[in-house]
Amino acid sequence: MLNDLLVLKRIKGGDIKAFEKIFRLYYSPLCLYAASITNRMEVAEEIVQEVFYIFWKDKKELQIFYSVKSYLYKAVKNRSLQYCQHQEVKSRYREAFLSGTHTVSETTPEEMMELNELQEAINRTLNRLPERRLRIFHMHRFEGKKYADIAHALSISVKTVEAEMTKALQTLRKEIEDYTSIL
C-alpha cells in the first residue's frame, strides 16, 4: 500500500518511468480480467489501454487512497460491464429490427428537419461544455452510469458530479429552449 502511494505520487509528478512500471505490472492481468467479462480479448485490450490512457491523462486529479491495483481493476471492471451492456442493447435492437417489431415513426419532412436542427443544437452545446462536464454528462446520459459510479471512476465526489450535471442541463435547457415547443 505504501509503495503504491509512493509510485502514485511519482506518476502525479509526471514520472513516465513510474507509469511504465505500473503499466507493465498490471497490463496483462487486467487484459485477462477484462476478457473474462467481455469474452473478447481484442475488446479487453482496448478497454485496458483506455483505462491506462485516462489514468495517465488525469494523473494530477487522481484520488487513490489505498491501492493503484484495486483502482485499476475497478476501472477495468466498470468499462467491461459498460461494454457488455452496450452490446446487449445493440443485440436487442437488432433482434427487434429483424423480427419486424420496430415501429416507423410517421414524421413529416418538416418535423424531421426540426428534429435535425434540435440535434445539431444539442451537439453544438455539448461540444462547448468544459471537458470534465461533458465527460460526466456523457457517462450519465449515454452510458447510463449512476452518479456514485461516475464519482468513483473519475475520483471526484458525488456532489461534484451532481453540480456538473446540473450546470450541463442548465446550459442545454437555455440553448435549446426555442426548440422545446416542437417536442
Short mmCIF file of C-alpha atoms in Angstrom, two decimals:
data_model
loop_
_atom_site.label_atom_id
_atom_site.label_comp_id
_atom_site.label_asym_id
_atom_site.label_seq_id
_atom_site.Cartn_x
_atom_site.Cartn_y
_atom_site.Cartn_z
CA MET A 1 0.00 0.00 0.00
CA LEU A 2 2.72 2.48 0.94
CA ASN A 3 4.67 1.52 -2.19
CA ASP A 4 1.54 2.16 -4.30
CA LEU A 5 1.15 5.61 -2.78
CA LEU A 6 4.79 6.45 -3.46
CA VAL A 7 4.52 5.27 -7.08
CA LEU A 8 1.27 7.22 -7.46
CA LYS A 9 2.98 10.36 -6.15
CA ARG A 10 5.72 9.91 -8.75
CA ILE A 11 3.14 9.39 -11.51
CA LYS A 12 1.26 12.52 -10.43
CA GLY A 13 4.54 14.34 -10.76
CA GLY A 14 4.81 13.20 -14.37
CA ASP A 15 7.30 10.37 -13.89
CA ILE A 16 6.82 8.27 -17.03
CA LYS A 17 9.08 5.51 -15.68
CA ALA A 18 6.78 5.01 -12.68
CA PHE A 19 3.79 4.86 -15.00
CA GLU A 20 5.55 2.33 -17.25
CA LYS A 21 6.29 0.20 -14.20
CA ILE A 22 2.59 0.11 -13.26
CA PHE A 23 1.62 -0.48 -16.89
CA ARG A 24 3.99 -3.45 -17.28
CA LEU A 25 2.95 -4.90 -13.94
CA TYR A 26 -0.81 -4.79 -14.49
CA TYR A 27 -1.45 -4.70 -18.26
CA SER A 28 -1.59 -8.46 -18.92
CA PRO A 29 -3.57 -9.42 -15.79
CA LEU A 30 -6.04 -6.59 -16.46
CA CYS A 31 -6.48 -7.78 -20.05
CA LEU A 32 -7.23 -11.30 -18.84
CA TYR A 33 -9.67 -9.89 -16.27
CA ALA A 34 -11.47 -7.75 -18.89
CA ALA A 35 -11.56 -10.71 -21.29
CA SER A 36 -13.20 -12.84 -18.59
CA ILE A 37 -16.02 -10.28 -18.53
CA THR A 38 -16.30 -9.38 -22.23
CA ASN A 39 -15.31 -12.77 -23.68
CA ARG A 40 -13.25 -10.93 -26.32
CA MET A 41 -9.52 -10.39 -25.92
CA GLU A 42 -9.27 -7.61 -28.52
CA VAL A 43 -12.03 -5.66 -26.73
CA ALA A 44 -10.35 -6.35 -23.40
CA GLU A 45 -7.07 -4.93 -24.66
CA GLU A 46 -8.82 -1.77 -25.88
CA ILE A 47 -10.55 -1.35 -22.53
CA VAL A 48 -7.31 -1.73 -20.58
CA GLN A 49 -5.49 0.66 -22.90
CA GLU A 50 -8.26 3.22 -22.46
CA VAL A 51 -8.11 2.85 -18.67
CA PHE A 52 -4.35 3.41 -18.69
CA TYR A 53 -4.73 6.37 -21.06
CA ILE A 54 -7.22 8.03 -18.72
CA PHE A 55 -5.06 7.09 -15.73
CA TRP A 56 -2.10 8.95 -17.27
CA LYS A 57 -4.13 11.82 -18.72
CA ASP A 58 -5.92 12.52 -15.43
CA LYS A 59 -2.95 11.68 -13.21
CA LYS A 60 -2.96 15.01 -11.35
CA GLU A 61 -6.64 14.68 -10.40
CA LEU A 62 -6.48 11.04 -9.29
CA GLN A 63 -7.51 10.48 -5.72
CA ILE A 64 -6.38 6.97 -4.84
CA PHE A 65 -6.01 6.46 -1.13
CA TYR A 66 -5.26 2.75 -0.89
CA SER A 67 -4.22 0.74 -3.89
CA VAL A 68 -3.42 1.50 -7.51
CA LYS A 69 -4.14 -2.15 -8.28
CA SER A 70 -7.68 -2.04 -6.87
CA TYR A 71 -8.35 1.27 -8.64
CA LEU A 72 -7.26 -0.19 -12.00
CA TYR A 73 -9.23 -3.41 -11.54
CA LYS A 74 -12.37 -1.47 -10.59
CA ALA A 75 -11.99 0.85 -13.61
CA VAL A 76 -11.49 -2.12 -15.96
CA LYS A 77 -14.48 -3.92 -14.43
CA ASN A 78 -16.72 -0.87 -14.90
CA ARG A 79 -15.66 -0.33 -18.50
CA SER A 80 -16.02 -4.03 -19.30
CA LEU A 81 -19.52 -4.12 -17.85
CA GLN A 82 -20.43 -0.98 -19.81
CA TYR A 83 -19.23 -2.67 -22.97
CA CYS A 84 -21.38 -5.74 -22.22
CA GLN A 85 -24.43 -3.58 -21.52
CA HIS A 86 -23.90 -1.70 -24.76
CA GLN A 87 -23.60 -4.96 -26.68
CA GLU A 88 -26.81 -6.21 -25.08
CA VAL A 89 -28.71 -3.07 -26.12
CA LYS A 90 -27.37 -3.37 -29.67
CA SER A 91 -28.39 -7.02 -29.76
CA ARG A 92 -31.93 -6.29 -28.53
CA TYR A 93 -32.30 -3.50 -31.08
CA ARG A 94 -31.03 -5.72 -33.88
CA GLU A 95 -33.42 -8.53 -32.87
CA ALA A 96 -36.38 -6.14 -32.71
CA PHE A 97 -35.49 -4.70 -36.09
CA LEU A 98 -35.03 -8.08 -37.75
CA SER A 99 -38.20 -9.51 -36.23
CA GLY A 100 -40.22 -6.58 -37.56
CA THR A 101 -41.41 -5.37 -34.15
CA HIS A 102 -39.80 -1.98 -34.57
CA THR A 103 -42.10 0.94 -35.33
CA VAL A 104 -41.58 3.52 -38.00
CA SER A 105 -42.45 6.98 -36.85
CA GLU A 106 -44.82 8.90 -39.05
CA THR A 107 -42.97 12.19 -39.08
CA THR A 108 -43.37 14.84 -41.70
CA PRO A 109 -40.35 16.22 -43.52
CA GLU A 110 -40.80 19.48 -41.60
CA GLU A 111 -40.76 17.65 -38.27
CA MET A 112 -37.67 15.72 -39.34
CA MET A 113 -35.93 18.97 -40.26
CA GLU A 114 -36.83 20.50 -36.88
CA LEU A 115 -35.60 17.40 -35.08
CA ASN A 116 -32.34 17.52 -37.04
CA GLU A 117 -31.91 21.19 -36.12
CA LEU A 118 -32.55 20.32 -32.49
CA GLN A 119 -29.97 17.53 -32.60
CA GLU A 120 -27.43 19.89 -34.14
CA ALA A 121 -28.13 22.49 -31.43
CA ILE A 122 -27.67 19.85 -28.73
CA ASN A 123 -24.41 18.65 -30.29
CA ARG A 124 -23.06 22.22 -30.59
CA THR A 125 -23.97 22.92 -26.97
CA LEU A 126 -22.40 19.71 -25.71
CA ASN A 127 -19.21 20.40 -27.66
CA ARG A 128 -18.88 23.76 -25.90
CA LEU A 129 -19.09 22.24 -22.42
CA PRO A 130 -15.88 22.03 -20.40
CA GLU A 131 -14.20 18.64 -20.85
CA ARG A 132 -14.95 17.25 -17.39
CA ARG A 133 -18.59 18.39 -17.51
CA LEU A 134 -19.05 16.83 -20.94
CA ARG A 135 -17.44 13.60 -19.76
CA ILE A 136 -19.73 13.43 -16.70
CA PHE A 137 -22.78 14.22 -18.82
CA HIS A 138 -21.82 11.55 -21.36
CA MET A 139 -21.17 8.93 -18.70
CA HIS A 140 -24.55 9.58 -17.08
CA ARG A 141 -26.80 10.17 -20.09
CA PHE A 142 -25.25 7.97 -22.75
CA GLU A 143 -23.56 5.23 -20.73
CA GLY A 144 -26.25 5.05 -18.03
CA LYS A 145 -23.85 5.36 -15.12
CA LYS A 146 -25.06 6.43 -11.71
CA TYR A 147 -23.59 9.49 -10.02
CA ALA A 148 -21.74 7.36 -7.47
CA ASP A 149 -20.17 5.23 -10.22
CA ILE A 150 -19.09 8.34 -12.12
CA ALA A 151 -17.62 9.86 -8.97
CA HIS A 152 -15.66 6.70 -8.28
CA ALA A 153 -14.45 6.35 -11.89
CA LEU A 154 -13.27 9.96 -12.01
CA SER A 155 -12.07 10.08 -8.39
CA ILE A 156 -14.31 13.04 -7.53
CA SER A 157 -17.15 13.50 -5.06
CA VAL A 158 -20.77 12.68 -5.83
CA LYS A 159 -21.61 16.32 -5.06
CA THR A 160 -19.20 17.42 -7.80
CA VAL A 161 -20.90 15.07 -10.25
CA GLU A 162 -24.31 16.46 -9.23
CA ALA A 163 -23.09 20.04 -9.65
CA GLU A 164 -21.57 19.36 -13.06
CA MET A 165 -24.74 17.60 -14.27
CA THR A 166 -26.88 20.50 -13.04
CA LYS A 167 -24.71 23.00 -14.90
CA ALA A 168 -24.72 20.89 -18.07
CA LEU A 169 -28.52 20.54 -18.01
CA GLN A 170 -29.00 24.26 -17.34
CA THR A 171 -26.78 25.08 -20.31
CA LEU A 172 -28.65 22.64 -22.53
CA ARG A 173 -32.07 23.93 -21.47
CA LYS A 174 -31.02 27.52 -22.12
CA GLU A 175 -29.60 26.74 -25.57
CA ILE A 176 -32.50 24.64 -26.83
CA GLU A 177 -35.49 26.44 -25.32
CA ASP A 178 -36.57 27.62 -28.78
CA TYR A 179 -36.90 24.00 -29.88
CA THR A 180 -38.85 22.67 -26.88
CA SER A 181 -42.18 23.67 -28.34
CA ILE A 182 -41.78 21.01 -31.07
CA LEU A 183 -41.28 18.21 -28.56
#
